[in-house]
Coordinates of C-alpha atoms in Angstrom, one line a residue:
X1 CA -20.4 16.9 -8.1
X2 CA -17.9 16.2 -10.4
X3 CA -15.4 13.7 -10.6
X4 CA -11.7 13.7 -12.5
X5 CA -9.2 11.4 -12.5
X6 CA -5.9 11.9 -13.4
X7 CA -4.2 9.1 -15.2
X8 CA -5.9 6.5 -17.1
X9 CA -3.6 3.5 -15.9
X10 CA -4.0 1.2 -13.4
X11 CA -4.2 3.0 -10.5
X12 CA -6.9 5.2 -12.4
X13 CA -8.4 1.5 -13.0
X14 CA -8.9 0.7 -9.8
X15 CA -10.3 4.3 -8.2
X16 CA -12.7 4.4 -11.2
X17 CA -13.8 0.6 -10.3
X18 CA -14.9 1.8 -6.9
X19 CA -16.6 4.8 -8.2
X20 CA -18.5 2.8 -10.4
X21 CA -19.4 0.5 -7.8
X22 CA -20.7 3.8 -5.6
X23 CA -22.0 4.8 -8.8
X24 CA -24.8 1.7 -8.7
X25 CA -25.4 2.8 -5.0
X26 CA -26.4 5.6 -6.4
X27 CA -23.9 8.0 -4.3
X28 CA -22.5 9.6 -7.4
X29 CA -23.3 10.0 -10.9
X30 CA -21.3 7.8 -13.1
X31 CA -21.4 10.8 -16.1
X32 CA -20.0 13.6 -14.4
X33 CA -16.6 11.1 -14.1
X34 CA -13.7 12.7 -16.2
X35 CA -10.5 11.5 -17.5
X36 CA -7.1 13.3 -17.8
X37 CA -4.0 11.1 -19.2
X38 CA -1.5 12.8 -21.6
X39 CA -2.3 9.7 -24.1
X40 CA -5.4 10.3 -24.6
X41 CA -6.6 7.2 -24.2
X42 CA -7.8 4.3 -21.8
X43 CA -5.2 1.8 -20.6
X44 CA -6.4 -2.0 -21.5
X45 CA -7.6 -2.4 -17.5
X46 CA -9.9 1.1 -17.8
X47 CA -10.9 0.9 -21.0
X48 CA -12.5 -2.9 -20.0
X49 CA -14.6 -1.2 -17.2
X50 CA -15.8 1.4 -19.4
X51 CA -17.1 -1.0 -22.1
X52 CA -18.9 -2.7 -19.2
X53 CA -20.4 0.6 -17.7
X54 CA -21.5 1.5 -21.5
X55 CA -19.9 4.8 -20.5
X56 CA -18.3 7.3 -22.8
X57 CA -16.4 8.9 -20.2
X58 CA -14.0 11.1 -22.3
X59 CA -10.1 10.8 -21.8
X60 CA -8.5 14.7 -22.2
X61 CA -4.8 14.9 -22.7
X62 CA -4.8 18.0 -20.7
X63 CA -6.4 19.7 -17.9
X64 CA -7.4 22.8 -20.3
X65 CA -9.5 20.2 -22.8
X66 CA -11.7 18.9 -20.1
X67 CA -15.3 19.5 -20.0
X68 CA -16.4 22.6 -18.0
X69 CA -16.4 21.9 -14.3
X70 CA -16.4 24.2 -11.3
X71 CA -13.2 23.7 -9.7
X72 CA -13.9 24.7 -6.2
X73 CA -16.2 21.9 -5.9
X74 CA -14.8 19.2 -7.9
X75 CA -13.0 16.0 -6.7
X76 CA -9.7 15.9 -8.0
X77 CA -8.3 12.3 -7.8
X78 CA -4.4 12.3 -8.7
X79 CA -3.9 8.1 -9.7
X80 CA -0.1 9.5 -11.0
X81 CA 3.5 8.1 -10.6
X82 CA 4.7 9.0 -7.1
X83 CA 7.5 11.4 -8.5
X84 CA 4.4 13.4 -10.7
X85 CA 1.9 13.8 -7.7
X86 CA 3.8 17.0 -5.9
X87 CA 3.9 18.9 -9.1
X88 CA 0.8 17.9 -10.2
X89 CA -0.8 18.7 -7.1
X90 CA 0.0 22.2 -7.4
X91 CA -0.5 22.5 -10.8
X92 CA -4.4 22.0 -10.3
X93 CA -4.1 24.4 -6.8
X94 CA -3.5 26.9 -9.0
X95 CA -6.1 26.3 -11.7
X96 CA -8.7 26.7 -8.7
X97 CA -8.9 23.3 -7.8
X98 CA -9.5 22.3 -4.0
X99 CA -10.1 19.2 -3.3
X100 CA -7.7 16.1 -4.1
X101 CA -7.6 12.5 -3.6
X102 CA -4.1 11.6 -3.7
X103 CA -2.3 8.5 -4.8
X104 CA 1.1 6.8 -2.9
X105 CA 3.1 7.2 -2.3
X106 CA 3.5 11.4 -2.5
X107 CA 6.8 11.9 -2.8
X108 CA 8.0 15.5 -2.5
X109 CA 11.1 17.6 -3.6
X110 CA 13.1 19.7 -1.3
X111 CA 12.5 22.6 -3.3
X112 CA 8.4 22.2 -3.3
X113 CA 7.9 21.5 0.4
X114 CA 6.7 25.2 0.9
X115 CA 4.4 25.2 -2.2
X116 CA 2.9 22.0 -1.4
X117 CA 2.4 23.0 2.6
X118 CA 0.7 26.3 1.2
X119 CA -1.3 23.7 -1.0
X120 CA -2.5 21.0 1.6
X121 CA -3.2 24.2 4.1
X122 CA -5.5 25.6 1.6
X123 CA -7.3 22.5 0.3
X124 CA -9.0 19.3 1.3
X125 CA -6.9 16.0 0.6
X126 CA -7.3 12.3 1.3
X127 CA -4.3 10.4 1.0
X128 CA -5.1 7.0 0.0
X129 CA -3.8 4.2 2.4
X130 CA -6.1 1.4 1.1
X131 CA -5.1 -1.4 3.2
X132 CA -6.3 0.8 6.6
X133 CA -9.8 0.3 5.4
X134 CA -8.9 -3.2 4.8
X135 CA -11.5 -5.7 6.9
X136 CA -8.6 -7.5 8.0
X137 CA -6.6 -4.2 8.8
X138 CA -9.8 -3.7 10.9
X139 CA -9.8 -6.8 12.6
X140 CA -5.8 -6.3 13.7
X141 CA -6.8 -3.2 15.4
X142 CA -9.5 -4.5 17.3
X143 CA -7.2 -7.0 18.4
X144 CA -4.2 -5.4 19.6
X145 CA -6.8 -3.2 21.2
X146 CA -8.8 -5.9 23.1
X147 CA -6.2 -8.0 24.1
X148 CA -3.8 -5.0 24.8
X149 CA -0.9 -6.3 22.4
X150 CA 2.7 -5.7 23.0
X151 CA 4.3 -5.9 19.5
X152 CA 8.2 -5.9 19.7
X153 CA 8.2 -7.1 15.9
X154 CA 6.3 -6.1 12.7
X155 CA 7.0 -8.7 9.4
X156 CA 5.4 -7.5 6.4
X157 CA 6.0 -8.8 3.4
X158 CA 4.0 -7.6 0.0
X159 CA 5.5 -9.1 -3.2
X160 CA 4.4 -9.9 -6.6
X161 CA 5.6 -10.5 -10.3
X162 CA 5.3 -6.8 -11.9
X163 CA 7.4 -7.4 -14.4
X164 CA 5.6 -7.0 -16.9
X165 CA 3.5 -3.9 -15.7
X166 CA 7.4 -2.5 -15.5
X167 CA 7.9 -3.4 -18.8
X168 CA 5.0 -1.6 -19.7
X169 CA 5.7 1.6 -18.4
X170 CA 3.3 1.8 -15.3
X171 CA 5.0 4.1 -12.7
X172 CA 7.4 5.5 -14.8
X173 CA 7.9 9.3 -14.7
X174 CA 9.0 10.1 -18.1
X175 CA 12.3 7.9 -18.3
X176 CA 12.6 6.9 -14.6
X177 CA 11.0 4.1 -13.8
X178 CA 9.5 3.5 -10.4
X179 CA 12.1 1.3 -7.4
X180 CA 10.8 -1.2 -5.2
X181 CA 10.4 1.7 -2.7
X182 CA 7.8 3.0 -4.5
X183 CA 5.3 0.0 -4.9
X184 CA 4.5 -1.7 -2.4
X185 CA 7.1 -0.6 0.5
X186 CA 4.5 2.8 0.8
X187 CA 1.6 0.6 1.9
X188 CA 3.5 -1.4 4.1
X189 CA 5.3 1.8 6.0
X190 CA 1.8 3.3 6.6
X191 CA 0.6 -0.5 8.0
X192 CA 3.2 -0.5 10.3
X193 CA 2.9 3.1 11.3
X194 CA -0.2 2.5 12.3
X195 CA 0.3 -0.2 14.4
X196 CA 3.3 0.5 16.2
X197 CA 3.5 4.6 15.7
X198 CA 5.6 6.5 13.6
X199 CA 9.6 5.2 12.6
X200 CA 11.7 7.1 14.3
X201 CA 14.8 5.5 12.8
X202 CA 15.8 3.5 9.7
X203 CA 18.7 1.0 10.0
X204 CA 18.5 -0.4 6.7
X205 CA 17.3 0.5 3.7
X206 CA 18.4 -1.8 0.8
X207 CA 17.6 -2.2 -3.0
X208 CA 18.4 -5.9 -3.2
X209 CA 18.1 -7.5 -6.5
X210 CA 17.9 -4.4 -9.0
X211 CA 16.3 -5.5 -12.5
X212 CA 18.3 -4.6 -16.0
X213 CA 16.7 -2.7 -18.2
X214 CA 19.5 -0.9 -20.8
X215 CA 20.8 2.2 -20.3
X216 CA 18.6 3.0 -17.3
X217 CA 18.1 0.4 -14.8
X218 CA 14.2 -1.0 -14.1
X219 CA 15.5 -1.2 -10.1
X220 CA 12.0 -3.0 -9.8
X221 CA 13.0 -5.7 -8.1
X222 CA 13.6 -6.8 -4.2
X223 CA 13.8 -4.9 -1.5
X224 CA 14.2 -4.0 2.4
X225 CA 13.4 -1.4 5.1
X226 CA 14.6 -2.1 8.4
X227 CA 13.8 0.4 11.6
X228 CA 12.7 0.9 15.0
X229 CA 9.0 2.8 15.6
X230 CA 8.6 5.2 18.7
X231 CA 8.1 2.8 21.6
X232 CA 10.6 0.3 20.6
X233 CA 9.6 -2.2 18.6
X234 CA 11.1 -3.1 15.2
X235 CA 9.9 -3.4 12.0
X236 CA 11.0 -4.9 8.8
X237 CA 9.0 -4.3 5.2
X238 CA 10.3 -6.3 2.5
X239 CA 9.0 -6.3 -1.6
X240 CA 10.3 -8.8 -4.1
X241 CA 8.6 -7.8 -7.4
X242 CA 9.8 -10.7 -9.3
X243 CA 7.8 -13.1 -7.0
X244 CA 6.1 -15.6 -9.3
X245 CA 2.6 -15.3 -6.6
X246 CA 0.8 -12.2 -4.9
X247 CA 1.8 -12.1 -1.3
X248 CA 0.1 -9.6 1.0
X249 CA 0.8 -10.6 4.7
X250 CA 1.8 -9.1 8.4
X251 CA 3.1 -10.9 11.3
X252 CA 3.0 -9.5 14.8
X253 CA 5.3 -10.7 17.2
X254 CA 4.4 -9.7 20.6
X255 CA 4.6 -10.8 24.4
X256 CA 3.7 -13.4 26.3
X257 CA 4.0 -15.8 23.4
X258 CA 1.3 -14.0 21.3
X259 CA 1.4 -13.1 17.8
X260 CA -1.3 -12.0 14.6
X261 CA -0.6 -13.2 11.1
X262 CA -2.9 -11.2 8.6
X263 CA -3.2 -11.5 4.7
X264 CA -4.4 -9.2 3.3
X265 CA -6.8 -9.2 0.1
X266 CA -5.5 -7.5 -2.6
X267 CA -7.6 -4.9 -4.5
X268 CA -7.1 -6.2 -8.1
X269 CA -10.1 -7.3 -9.7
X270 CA -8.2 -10.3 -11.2
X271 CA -7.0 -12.1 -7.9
X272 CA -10.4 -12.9 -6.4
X273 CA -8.7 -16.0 -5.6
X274 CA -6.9 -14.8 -3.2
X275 CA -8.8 -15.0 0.7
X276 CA -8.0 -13.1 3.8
X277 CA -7.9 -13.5 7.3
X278 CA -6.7 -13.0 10.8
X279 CA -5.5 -14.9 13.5
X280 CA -4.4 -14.3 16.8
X281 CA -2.0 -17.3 18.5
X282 CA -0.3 -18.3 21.7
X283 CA 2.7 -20.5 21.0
X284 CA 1.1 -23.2 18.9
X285 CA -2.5 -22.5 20.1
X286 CA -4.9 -20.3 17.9
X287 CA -6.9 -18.1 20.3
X288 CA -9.3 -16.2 17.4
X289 CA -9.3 -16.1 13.6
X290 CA -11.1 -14.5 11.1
X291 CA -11.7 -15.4 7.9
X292 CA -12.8 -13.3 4.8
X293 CA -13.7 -13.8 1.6
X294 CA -14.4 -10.5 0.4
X295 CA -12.3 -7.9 1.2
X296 CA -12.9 -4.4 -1.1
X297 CA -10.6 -2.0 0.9
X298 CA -10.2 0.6 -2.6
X299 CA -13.5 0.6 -2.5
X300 CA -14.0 1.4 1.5
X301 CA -11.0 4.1 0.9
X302 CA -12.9 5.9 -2.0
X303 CA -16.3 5.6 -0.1
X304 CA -14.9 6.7 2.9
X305 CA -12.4 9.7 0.7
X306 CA -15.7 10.8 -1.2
X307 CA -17.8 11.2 1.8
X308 CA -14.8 13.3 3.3
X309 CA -14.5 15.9 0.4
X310 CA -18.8 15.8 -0.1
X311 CA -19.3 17.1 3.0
X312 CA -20.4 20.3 3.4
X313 CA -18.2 21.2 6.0
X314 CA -14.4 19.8 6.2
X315 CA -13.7 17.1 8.8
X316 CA -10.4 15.7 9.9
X317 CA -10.5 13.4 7.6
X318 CA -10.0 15.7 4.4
X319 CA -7.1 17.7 6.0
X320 CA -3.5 16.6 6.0
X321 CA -0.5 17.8 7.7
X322 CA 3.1 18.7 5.8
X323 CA 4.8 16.5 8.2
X324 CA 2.2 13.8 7.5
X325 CA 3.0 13.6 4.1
X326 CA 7.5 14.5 4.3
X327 CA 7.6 11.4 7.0
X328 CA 7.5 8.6 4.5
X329 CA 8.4 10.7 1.5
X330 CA 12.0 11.4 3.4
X331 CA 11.5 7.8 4.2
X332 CA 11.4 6.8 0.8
X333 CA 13.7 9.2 -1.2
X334 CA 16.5 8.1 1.9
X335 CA 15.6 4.4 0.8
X336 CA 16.2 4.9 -2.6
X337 CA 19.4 7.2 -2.9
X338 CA 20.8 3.9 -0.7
X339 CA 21.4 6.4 2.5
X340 CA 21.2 3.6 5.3
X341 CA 20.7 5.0 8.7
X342 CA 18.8 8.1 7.8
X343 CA 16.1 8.8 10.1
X344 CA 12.7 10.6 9.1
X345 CA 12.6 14.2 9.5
X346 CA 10.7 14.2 12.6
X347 CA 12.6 11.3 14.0
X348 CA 12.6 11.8 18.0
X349 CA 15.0 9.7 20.5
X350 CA 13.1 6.3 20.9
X351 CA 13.4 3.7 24.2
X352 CA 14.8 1.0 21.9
X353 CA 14.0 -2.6 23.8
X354 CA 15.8 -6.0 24.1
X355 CA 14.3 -8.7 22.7
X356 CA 16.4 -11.8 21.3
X357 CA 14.4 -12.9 18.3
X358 CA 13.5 -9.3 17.4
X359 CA 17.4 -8.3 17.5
X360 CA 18.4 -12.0 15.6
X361 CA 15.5 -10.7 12.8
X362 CA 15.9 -7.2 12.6
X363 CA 20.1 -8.1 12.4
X364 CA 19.3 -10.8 9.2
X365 CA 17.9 -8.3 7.3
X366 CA 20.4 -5.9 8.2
X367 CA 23.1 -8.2 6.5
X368 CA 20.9 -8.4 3.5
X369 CA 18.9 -11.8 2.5
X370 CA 21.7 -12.6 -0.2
X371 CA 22.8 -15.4 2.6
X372 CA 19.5 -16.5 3.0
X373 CA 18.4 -16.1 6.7
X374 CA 16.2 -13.2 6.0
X375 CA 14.5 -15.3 3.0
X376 CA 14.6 -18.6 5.8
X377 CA 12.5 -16.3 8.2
X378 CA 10.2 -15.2 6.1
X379 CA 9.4 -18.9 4.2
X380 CA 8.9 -19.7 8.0
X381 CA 6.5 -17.3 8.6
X382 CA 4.4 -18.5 5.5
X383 CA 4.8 -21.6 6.3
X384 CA 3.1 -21.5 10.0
X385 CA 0.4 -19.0 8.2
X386 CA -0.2 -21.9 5.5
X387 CA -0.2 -24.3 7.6
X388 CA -3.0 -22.8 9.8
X389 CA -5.1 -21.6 7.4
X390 CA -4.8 -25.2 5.5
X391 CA -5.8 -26.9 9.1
X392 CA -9.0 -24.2 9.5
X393 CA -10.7 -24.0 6.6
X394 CA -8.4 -25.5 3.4
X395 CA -10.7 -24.4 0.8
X396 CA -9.2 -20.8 1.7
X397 CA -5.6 -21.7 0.9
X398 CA -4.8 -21.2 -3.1
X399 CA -2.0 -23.4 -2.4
X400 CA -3.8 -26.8 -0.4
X401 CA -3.6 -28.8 -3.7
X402 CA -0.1 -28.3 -4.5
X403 CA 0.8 -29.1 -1.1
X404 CA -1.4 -31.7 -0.5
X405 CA 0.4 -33.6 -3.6
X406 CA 3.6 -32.6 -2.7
X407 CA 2.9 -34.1 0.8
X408 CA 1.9 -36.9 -1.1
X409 CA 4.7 -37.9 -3.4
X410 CA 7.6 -36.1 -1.3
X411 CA 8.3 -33.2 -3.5
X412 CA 9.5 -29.4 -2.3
X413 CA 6.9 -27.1 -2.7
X414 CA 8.5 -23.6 -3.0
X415 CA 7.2 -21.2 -0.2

């Protein structure tokens, strides 16, 4: 079966990186992989993996240059900017194409709703949500399942320096360039979906720290969703993309005293560094933990999407709803057009509960982090993760050495 892959970037980097790995499993054949990128041409991160494949994969500028394939069967994998993915989507539907893996996040256009619903009725699609095949995403499951969790409060916080990938172009769609919404805040909304249920309300939606860049702004830069999920319990996602380190982690705060901190590994090649784990804690006691030092979740999510749209008869897992895919795109396009208080379009009335520190948390961010109680709460929470992980195993924490000297001599060691 054939493979393409639409956009030679980083995203395209990463998909093609697990392909190869199936590749040497030998559940695909590395040579019937495509390329379709208007330049032509391999980004630097691609074109690395290619030289060390020894393939000769060919890059087309356009869907009409590529080798023949038969569409009805070939895998369709859209690695695009978030505002192309809708168009493009339907652009291959229509060239006979019927099966799609499908990048975040997939934002779509009031006037393409219809066409895209006629698309993803017709087709088979995988949406990819990485981190859900995460090891540790895995693991926070299990627990809330075994020990019947009662989350009132969900913390994520993914940030990073992308800067320079801004800089560079990645994400843009033609002179827009991506906002914070559109990075990392996707994976985080589909995290906490999945543990507490669908948002049914936004409270806050804020673009904090906007970046200049000329005539059009970069708007890469900090941001925050605030909201309530369907039983209750609040969440707040949070992105600063001028962070000078890679921060993937999740805090549950639940009852009784019991809470999960998770980070997550994340999937770029070049921060190996970077370990993962779990734990589950009473108070000040940890009750389980679980540590991990490899942590491949782009590869489980192309394993697991290729297996889906192989199969010879379409499974659940290959089929995706209209509303699954207009819930966080309303989500998003509300976040970025600065409409705080807009609701996703299948928001439902919610039993919102009383909880003290949720309310004190959830209201922090609210206000924004400019005062600096949202930033204090969240330096907090890495600071007990740290902490724990240092006490456990320290050899796991990229950090131990600078804090260790810092301990040491007295300095502040920026969390």
């Amino acid at each position: 079966m054939d493979i393409v892959i639409v956009g030679a970037g980083k995203a395209g980097s990463l998909h093609y990186r697990a392909y190869s790995r199936l590749a040497r499993s030998g559940r695909l054949d590395l040579a019937r992989i495509q390329f379709v990128d208007r330049t032509g041409r391999p980004g630097a991160e691609l074109d690395r993996l290619l030289r060390a494949d020894g393939s000769a994969a060919p890059i087309a500028r356009e869907r009409a240059l590529l080798a023949p394939t038969a569409p009805a069967s070939t895998i369709v994998d859209l690695c695009l900017p978030s505002r192309s993915l809708a168009p493009a989507l339907i652009e291959w539907w229509q060239a006979g194409y019927r099966r799609f893996v499908v990048e975040k996040p997939f934002l779509v256009a009031p006037e393409l709703r219809a066409e895209v619903g006629r698309v993803l009725a017709d087709s088979r699609v995988v949406l990819v949500r990485n981190y859900l095949h995460s090891k540790v995403h895995r693991t926070v499951r299990e627990l809330v399942e075994q020990y019947e969790l009662d989350p009132s409060l969900c913390v994520t916080n993914f940030s990073k320096d992308r800067r320079a990938d801004n800089l560079r172009g990645r994400g843009a769609s033609g002179t827009t360039s991506p906002t914070v919404f559109e990075v990392e805040l996707p994976h985080q909304l589909y995290i906490g979906a999945d543990l507490l249920g669908e948002p049914v309300s936004v409270e806050h939606a804020e673009d904090l720290d906007p970046m200049g860049g000329g005539e059009q702004p970069m708007r890469l830069g900090e941001g925050v969703v605030v909201g309530r999920a369907a039983g209750g319990a609040a969440f707040v996602h949070y992105s600063d993309l001028q962070h000078p380190t890679t921060v993937r982690t999740l805090d549950l705060l639940c009852r009784e005293r019991l809470s999960v901190h998770a980070t997550y590994a994340p999937i770029c090649e070049e921060l190996t560094d970077i370990k993962a784990g779990v734990f589950l804690c009473r108070g000040e006691t940890v009750l389980a933990k679980s540590l991990f030092t490899v942590d491949d979740n782009m590869l489980a999510m192309i394993s697991t999407a290729h297996a889906a749209l192989t199969s010879d008869t379409p499974g659940p897992q290959s089929r995706v709803d209209l509303d699954e895919v207009l819930r966080p795109s309303e989500l998003i396009h509300a976040a970025i057009a600065g409409r705080t208080g807009a609701a996703p379009v299948t928001a439902r009335p919610g039993t919102v509960r009383s909880d003290i520190l949720q309310e004190w948390v959830v209201d922090a961010f609210r206000q924004g982090l400019a005062t600096g109680v949202g930033r204090a709460f969240l330096a907090f929470l890495e600071q007990r993760r740290r902490d724990r992980m240092t006490r456990l195993l320290p050899a796991l924490d990229p950090a131990f050495e600078a804090l260790a000297r810092a301990g040491a001599t007295g300095e502040a060691v920026a969390v």
